[in-house]
Short mmCIF file of C-alpha atoms in Angstrom, two decimals:
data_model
loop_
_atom_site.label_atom_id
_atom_site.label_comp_id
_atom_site.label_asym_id
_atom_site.label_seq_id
_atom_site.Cartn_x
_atom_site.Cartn_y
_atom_site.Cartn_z
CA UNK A 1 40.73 122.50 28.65
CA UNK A 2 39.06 120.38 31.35
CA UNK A 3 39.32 116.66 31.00
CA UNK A 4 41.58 117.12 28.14
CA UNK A 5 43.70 113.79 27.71
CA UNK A 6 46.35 115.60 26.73
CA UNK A 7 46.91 119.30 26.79
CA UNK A 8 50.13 121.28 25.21
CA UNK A 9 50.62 124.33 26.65
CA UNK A 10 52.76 127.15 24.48
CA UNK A 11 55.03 124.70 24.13
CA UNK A 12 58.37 125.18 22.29
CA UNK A 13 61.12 123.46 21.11
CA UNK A 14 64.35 124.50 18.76
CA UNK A 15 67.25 122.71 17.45
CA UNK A 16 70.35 124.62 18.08
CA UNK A 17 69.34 128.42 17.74
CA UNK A 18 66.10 127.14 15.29
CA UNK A 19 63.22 127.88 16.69
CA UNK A 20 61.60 124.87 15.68
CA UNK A 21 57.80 125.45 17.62
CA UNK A 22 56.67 128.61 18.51
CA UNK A 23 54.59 128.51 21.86
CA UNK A 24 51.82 125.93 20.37
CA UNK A 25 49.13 125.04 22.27
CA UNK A 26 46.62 122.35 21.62
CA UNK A 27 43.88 120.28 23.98
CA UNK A 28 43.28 116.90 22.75
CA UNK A 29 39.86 115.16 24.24
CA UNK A 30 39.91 111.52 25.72
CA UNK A 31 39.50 108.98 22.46
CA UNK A 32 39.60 111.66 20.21
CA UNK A 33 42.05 111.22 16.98
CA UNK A 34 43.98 114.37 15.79
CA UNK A 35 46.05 114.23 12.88
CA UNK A 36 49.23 116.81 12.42
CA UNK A 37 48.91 118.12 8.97
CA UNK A 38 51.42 120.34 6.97
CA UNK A 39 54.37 120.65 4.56
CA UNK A 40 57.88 119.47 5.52
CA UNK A 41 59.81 121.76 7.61
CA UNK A 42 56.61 122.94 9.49
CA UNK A 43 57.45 121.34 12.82
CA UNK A 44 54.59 118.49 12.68
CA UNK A 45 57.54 115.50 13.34
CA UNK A 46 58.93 117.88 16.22
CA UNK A 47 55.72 118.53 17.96
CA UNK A 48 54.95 114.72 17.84
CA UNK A 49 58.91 113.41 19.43
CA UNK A 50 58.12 116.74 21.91
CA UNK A 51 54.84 115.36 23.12
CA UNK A 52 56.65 111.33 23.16
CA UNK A 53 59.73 112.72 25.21
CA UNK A 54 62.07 112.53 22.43
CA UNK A 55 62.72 116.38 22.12
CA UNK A 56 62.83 118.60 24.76
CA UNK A 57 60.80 121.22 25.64
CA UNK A 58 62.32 124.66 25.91
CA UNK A 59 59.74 125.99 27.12
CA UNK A 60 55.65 125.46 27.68
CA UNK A 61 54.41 121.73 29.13
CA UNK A 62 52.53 119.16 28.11
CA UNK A 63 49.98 117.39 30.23
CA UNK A 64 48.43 114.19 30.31
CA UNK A 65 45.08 114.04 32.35
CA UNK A 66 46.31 117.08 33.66
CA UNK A 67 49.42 115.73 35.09
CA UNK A 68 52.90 117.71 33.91
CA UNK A 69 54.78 115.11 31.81
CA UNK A 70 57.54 117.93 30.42
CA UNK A 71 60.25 116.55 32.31
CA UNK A 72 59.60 112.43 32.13
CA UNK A 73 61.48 110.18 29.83
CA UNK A 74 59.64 108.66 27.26
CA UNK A 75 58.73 105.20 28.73
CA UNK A 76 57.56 106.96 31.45
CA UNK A 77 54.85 108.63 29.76
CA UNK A 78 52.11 106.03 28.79
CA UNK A 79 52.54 106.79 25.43
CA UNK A 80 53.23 104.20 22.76
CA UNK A 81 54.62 105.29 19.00
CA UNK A 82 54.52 103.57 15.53
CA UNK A 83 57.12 104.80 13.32
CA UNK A 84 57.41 105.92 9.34
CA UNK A 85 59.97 102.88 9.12
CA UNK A 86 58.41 100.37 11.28
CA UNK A 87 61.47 99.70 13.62
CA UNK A 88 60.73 95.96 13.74
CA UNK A 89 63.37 93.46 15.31
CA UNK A 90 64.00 91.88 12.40
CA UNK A 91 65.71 88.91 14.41
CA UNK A 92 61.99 88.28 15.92
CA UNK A 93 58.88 87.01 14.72
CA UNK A 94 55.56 88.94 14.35
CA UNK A 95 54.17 87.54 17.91
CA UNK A 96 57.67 88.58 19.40
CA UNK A 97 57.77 92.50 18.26
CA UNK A 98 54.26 92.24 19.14
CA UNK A 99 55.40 90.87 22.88
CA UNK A 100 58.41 92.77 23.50
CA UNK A 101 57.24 95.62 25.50
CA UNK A 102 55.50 93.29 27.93
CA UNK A 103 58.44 91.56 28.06
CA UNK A 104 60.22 94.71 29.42
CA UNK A 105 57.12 95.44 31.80
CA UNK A 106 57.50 91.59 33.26
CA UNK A 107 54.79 90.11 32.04
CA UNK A 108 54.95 86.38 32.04
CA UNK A 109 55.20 83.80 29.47
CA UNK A 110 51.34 83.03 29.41
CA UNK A 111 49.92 86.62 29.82
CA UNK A 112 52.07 87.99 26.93
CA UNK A 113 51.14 84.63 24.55
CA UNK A 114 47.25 85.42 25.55
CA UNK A 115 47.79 89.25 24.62
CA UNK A 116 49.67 88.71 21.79
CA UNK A 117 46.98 86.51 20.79
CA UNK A 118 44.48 89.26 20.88
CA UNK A 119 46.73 92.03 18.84
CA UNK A 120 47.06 88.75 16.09
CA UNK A 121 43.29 88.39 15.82
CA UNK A 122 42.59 92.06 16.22
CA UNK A 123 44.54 93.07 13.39
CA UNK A 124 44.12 90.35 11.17
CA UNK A 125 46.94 88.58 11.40
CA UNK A 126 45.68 84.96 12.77
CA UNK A 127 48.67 82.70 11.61
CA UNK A 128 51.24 84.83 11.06
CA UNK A 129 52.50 84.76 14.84
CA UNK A 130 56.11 82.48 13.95
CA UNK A 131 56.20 84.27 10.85
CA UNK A 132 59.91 86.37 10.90
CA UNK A 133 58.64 89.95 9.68
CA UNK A 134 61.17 89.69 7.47
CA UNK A 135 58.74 87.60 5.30
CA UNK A 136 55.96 89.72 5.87
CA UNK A 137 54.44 92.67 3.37
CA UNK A 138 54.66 95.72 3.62
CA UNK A 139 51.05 95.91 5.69
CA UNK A 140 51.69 92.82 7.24
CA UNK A 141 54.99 94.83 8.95
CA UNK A 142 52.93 98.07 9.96
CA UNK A 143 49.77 95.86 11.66
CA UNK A 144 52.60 94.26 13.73
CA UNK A 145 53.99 97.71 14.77
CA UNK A 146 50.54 98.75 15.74
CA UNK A 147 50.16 95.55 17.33
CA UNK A 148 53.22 96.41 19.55
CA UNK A 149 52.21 100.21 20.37
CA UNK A 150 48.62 98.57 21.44
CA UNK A 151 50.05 95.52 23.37
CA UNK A 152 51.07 98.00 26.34
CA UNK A 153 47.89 99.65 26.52
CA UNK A 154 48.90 102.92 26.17
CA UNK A 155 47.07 105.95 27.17
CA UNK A 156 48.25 107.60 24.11
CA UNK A 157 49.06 106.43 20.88
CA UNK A 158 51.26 108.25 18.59
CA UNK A 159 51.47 107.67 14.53
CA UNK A 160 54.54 108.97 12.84
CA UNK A 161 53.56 109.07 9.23
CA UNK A 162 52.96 105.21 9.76
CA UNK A 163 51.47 104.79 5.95
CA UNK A 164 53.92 106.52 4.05
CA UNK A 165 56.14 103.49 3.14
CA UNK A 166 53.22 101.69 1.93
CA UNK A 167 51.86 101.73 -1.65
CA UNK A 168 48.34 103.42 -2.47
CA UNK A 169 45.90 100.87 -2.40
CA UNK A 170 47.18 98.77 1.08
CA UNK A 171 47.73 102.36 2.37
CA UNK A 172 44.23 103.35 1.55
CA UNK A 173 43.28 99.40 3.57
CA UNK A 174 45.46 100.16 6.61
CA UNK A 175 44.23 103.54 6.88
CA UNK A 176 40.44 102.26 7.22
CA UNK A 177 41.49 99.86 9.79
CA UNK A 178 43.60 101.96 12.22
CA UNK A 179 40.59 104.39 12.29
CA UNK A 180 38.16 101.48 13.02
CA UNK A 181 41.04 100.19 15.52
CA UNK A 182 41.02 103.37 17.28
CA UNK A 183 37.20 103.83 17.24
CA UNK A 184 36.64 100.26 18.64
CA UNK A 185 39.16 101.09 21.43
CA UNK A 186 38.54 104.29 22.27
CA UNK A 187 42.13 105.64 22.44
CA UNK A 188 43.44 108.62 22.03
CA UNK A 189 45.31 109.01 19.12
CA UNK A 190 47.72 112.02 17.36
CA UNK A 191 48.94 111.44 14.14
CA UNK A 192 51.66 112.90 11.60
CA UNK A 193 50.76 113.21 7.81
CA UNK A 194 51.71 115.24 4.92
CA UNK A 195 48.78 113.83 2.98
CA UNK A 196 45.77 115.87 3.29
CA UNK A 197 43.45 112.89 2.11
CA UNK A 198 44.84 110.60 4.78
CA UNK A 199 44.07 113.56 7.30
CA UNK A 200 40.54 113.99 6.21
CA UNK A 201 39.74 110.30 6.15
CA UNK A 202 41.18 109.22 9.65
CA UNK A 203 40.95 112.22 11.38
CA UNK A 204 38.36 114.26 13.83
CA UNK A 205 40.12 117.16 14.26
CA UNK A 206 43.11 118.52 11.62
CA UNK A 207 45.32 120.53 13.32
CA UNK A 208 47.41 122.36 10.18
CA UNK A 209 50.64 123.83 10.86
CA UNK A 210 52.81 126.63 9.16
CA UNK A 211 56.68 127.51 10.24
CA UNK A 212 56.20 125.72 13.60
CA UNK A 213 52.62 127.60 14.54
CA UNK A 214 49.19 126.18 14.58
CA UNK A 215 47.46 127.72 10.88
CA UNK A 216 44.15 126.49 11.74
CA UNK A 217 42.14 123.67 14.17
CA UNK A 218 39.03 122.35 12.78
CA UNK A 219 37.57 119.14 11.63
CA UNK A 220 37.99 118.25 8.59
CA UNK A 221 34.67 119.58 6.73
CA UNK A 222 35.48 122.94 8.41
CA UNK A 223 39.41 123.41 7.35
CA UNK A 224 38.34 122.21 3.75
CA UNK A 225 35.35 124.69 3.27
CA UNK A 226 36.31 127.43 5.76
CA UNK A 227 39.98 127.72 5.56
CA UNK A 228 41.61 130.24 7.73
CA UNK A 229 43.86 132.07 5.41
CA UNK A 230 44.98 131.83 1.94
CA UNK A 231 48.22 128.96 3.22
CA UNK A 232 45.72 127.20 4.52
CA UNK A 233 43.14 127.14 1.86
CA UNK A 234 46.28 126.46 -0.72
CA UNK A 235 47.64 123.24 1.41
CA UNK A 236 43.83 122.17 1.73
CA UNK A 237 43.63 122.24 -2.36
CA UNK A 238 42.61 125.61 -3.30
CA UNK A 239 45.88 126.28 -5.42
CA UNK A 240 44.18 128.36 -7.59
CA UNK A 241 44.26 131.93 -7.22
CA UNK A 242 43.11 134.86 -8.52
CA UNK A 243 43.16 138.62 -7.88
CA UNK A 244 40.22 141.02 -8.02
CA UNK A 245 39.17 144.30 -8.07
CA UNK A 246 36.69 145.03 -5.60
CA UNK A 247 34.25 148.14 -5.22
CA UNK A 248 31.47 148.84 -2.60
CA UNK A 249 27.96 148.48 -3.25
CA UNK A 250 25.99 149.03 -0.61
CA UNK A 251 26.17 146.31 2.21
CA UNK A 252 27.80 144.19 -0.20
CA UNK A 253 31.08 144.05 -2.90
CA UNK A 254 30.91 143.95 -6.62
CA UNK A 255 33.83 141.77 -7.87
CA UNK A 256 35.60 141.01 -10.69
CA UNK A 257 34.72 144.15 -13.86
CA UNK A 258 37.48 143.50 -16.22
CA UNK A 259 38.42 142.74 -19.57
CA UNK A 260 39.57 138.61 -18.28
CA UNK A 261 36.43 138.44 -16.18
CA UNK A 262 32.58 139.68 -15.45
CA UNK A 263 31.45 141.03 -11.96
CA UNK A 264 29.53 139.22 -9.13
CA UNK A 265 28.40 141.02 -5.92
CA UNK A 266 29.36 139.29 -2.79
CA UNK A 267 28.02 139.85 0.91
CA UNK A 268 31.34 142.05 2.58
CA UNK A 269 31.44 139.49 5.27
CA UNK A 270 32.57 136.57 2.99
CA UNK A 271 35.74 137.65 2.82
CA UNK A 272 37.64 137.08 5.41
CA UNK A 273 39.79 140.02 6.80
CA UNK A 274 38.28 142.61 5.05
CA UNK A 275 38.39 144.26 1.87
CA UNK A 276 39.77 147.02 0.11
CA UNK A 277 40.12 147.47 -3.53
CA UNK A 278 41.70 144.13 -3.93
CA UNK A 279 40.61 140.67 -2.63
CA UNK A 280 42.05 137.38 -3.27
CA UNK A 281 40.30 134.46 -4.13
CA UNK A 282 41.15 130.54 -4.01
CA UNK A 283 39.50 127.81 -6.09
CA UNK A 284 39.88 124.25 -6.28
CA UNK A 285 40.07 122.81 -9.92
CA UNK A 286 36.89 120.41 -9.39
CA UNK A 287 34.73 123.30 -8.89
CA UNK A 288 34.84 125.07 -11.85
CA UNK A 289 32.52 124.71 -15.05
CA UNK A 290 34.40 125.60 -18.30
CA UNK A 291 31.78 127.29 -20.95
CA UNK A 292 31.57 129.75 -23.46
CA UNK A 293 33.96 132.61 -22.62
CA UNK A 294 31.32 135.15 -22.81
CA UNK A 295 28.91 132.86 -20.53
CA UNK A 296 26.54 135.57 -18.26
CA UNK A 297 25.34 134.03 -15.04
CA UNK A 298 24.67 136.52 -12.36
CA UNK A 299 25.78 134.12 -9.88
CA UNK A 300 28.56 133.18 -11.08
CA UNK A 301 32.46 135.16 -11.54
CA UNK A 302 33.79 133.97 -15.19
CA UNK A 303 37.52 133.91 -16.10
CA UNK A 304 38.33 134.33 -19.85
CA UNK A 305 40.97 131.80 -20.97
CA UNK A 306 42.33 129.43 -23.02
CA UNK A 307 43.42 126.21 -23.08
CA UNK A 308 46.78 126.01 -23.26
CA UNK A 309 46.85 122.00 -22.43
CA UNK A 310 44.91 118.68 -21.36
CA UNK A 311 45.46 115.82 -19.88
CA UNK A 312 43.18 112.52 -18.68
CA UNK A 313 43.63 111.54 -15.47
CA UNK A 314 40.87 109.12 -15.53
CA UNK A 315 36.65 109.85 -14.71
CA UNK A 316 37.80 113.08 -16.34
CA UNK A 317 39.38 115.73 -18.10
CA UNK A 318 41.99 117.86 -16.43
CA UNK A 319 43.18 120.65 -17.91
CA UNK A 320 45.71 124.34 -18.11
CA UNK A 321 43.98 127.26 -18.60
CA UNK A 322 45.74 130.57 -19.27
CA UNK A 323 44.02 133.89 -18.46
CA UNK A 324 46.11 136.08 -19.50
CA UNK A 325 48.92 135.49 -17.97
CA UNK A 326 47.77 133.35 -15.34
CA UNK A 327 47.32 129.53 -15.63
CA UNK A 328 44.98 127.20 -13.63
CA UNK A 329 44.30 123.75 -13.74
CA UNK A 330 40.80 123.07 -13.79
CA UNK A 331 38.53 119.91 -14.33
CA UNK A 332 35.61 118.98 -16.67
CA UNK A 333 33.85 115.86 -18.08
CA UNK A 334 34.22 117.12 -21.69
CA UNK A 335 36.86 116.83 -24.01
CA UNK A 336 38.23 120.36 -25.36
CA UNK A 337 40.35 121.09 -27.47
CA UNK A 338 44.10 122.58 -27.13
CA UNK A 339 44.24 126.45 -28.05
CA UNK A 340 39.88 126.28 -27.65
CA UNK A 341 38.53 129.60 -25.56
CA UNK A 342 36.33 129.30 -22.54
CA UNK A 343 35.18 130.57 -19.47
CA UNK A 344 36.37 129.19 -15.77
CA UNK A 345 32.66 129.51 -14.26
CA UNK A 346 33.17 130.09 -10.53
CA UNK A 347 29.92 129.41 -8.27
CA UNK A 348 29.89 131.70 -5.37
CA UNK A 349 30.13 129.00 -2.93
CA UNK A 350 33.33 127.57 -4.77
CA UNK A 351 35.40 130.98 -3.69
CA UNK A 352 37.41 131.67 -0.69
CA UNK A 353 37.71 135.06 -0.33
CA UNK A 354 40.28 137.08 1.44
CA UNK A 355 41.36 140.48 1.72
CA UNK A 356 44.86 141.08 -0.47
CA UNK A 357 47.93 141.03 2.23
CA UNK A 358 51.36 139.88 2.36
CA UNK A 359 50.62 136.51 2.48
CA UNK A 360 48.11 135.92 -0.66
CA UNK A 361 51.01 135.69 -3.24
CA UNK A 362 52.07 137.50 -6.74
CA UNK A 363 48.45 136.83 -8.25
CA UNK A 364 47.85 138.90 -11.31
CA UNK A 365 44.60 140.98 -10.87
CA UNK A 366 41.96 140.78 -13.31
#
């Protein structure tokens, strides 16, 4: 990719005979902010230390304003990280973890207390400067690592699941402010999450990987509504999943027909790979509407079930449905009863379709 900031090219990396990344390739663009997104074990934390220097490459490189950085240590990279656990001197005050990589560049006394300065007021932490970060909170400790990464200027800055130690509602704060942070400055940021809502929120791009590949590169409103594949419609919240029949109809495919569910007549080009006499479909539990069992709406596929329990989660009612012997979790304003019969009303829009394969699970077809 031209003018890419940073480009990895079919890059890959393995501990021991684990192949850890399998010939990924990704262009980032100049003050664009990427996050990493997938399960643990799917080599998001390995692509990250491959790109800062801290795991080698086996083979592939990685550029940086199209220079080959494959082989350079990581201080020699212009890259700066913030870490899961902070990795604060806890000997040091705020304005000295802040200071300590000019310190190793050289900087003197009065350029680093003027810098550090800035990174204070920048991140909101005006008086906190002699403070020991020992005696700091929790988001007190992560703006002074992302006052350090920033101090140096880096060309790239690199976020290891930096929110993950924090509890929900500073997380939720900090999160907001490192995107404004990044905005305001312009850098060029890649970050590693296993929470999808972080990803959506911070995010321009989600990059989603799956046993060290890339699943699918979008932004975020395109990897939640357009998944890829059934993993990555699962991981992006569509856990529920159903198999149907599926029978030509002219230009289009009548769904659905049997004694758990009604038909509905799809265009053959929403489902992605195909179709035979099975497809697959996905649904998210918020975009449902539980009815009558015997509900008729054209539009609209209806499961048969039963509620087998419920639970309030707070604005509203989340509940286990069984259709035969399938169970979803579903949401709804209303409170039902347990062991009360209804229909899972699936809008058209609501379904992501794909053809049945080897990766779209055990689902029971109704």
């Amino acid at each position: 990719m031209a003018g890419a900031a940073l480009e990895i090219d079919r890059v890959e990396a393995a501990y021991g005979a684990v192949k850890v990344l399998k010939a990924v390739s990704l262009a980032v663009r100049p003050g664009e902010f990427v996050a990493l997104l997938g399960s643990s074990g799917c080599g998001k934390t390995t692509l990250l230390r491959a790109i800062s220097g801290f795991v080698p490459v086996a083979s592939g490189r990685i550029l940086v304003d199209g220079r080959d950085i494959s082989g350079l240590p990581p201080d020699k990279r212009d890259m700066a990280m913030v870490f899961q656990s902070y990795a604060l001197w806890p000997h040091m005050t705020a304005a000295g973890n802040i200071g300590y990589g000019l310190k190793l560049r050289g900087w003197d006394r009065a350029r680093t207390a003027e810098r550090v300065g800035q990174m204070l007021a920048m991140l909101k932490l005006d008086g906190l400067g002699g403070r020991m970060v020992t005696q700091l909170s929790g988001g007190q400790r992560q703006r002074v690592a992302l006052g350090r990464a920033l101090a140096v200027d880096p060309r790239i800055l690199l976020l290891d699941e930096p929110l993950s130690n924090l509890d929900a509602r500073i997380r939720e704060d900090v999160r907001h402010e490192i995107k404004a942070l990044q905005n305001k400055l312009g850098i060029t940021a890649i970050h590693v999450t296993h929470d999808r809502e972080e990803a959506m929120v911070m995010a321009d791009r989600i990059v989603i990987l799956d046993a060290g590949e890339i699943a699918q590169v979008g932004s975020p409103e395109e990897v939640y509504n357009r998944p890829a594949s059934t993993f990555v419609a699962s991981f992006m919240g569509a856990g529920n999943v159903v198999r149907l029949t599926a029978r030509r109809d002219g230009d289009g495919l009548v769904l659905g027909a049997g004694q758990l569910s009604n038909e509905i007549r799809v265009p053959a080009e929403s489902v992605a790979g195909g179709a035979g006499d099975q497809v697959v479909a996905h649904f998210r539990g918020e975009a449902v509407r539980l009815g009558a069992p015997d509900a008729g709406d054209r539009g609209m596929l209806v499961l048969k079930g039963r509620v087998a329990q419920a639970s309030y989660p707070g604005g509203h009612w989340r509940y286990g449905v069984t259709v035969g012997s399938q169970h979803f979790m579903v949401d709804d304003p209303r409170r039902l009863h347990v062991g009360e019969s209804v229909g899972i009303g699936l809008p058209l829009d609501s379904l992501h379709l794909f053809a049945a394969g080897a990766d779209s699970g055990p689902a029971e077809r109704v």
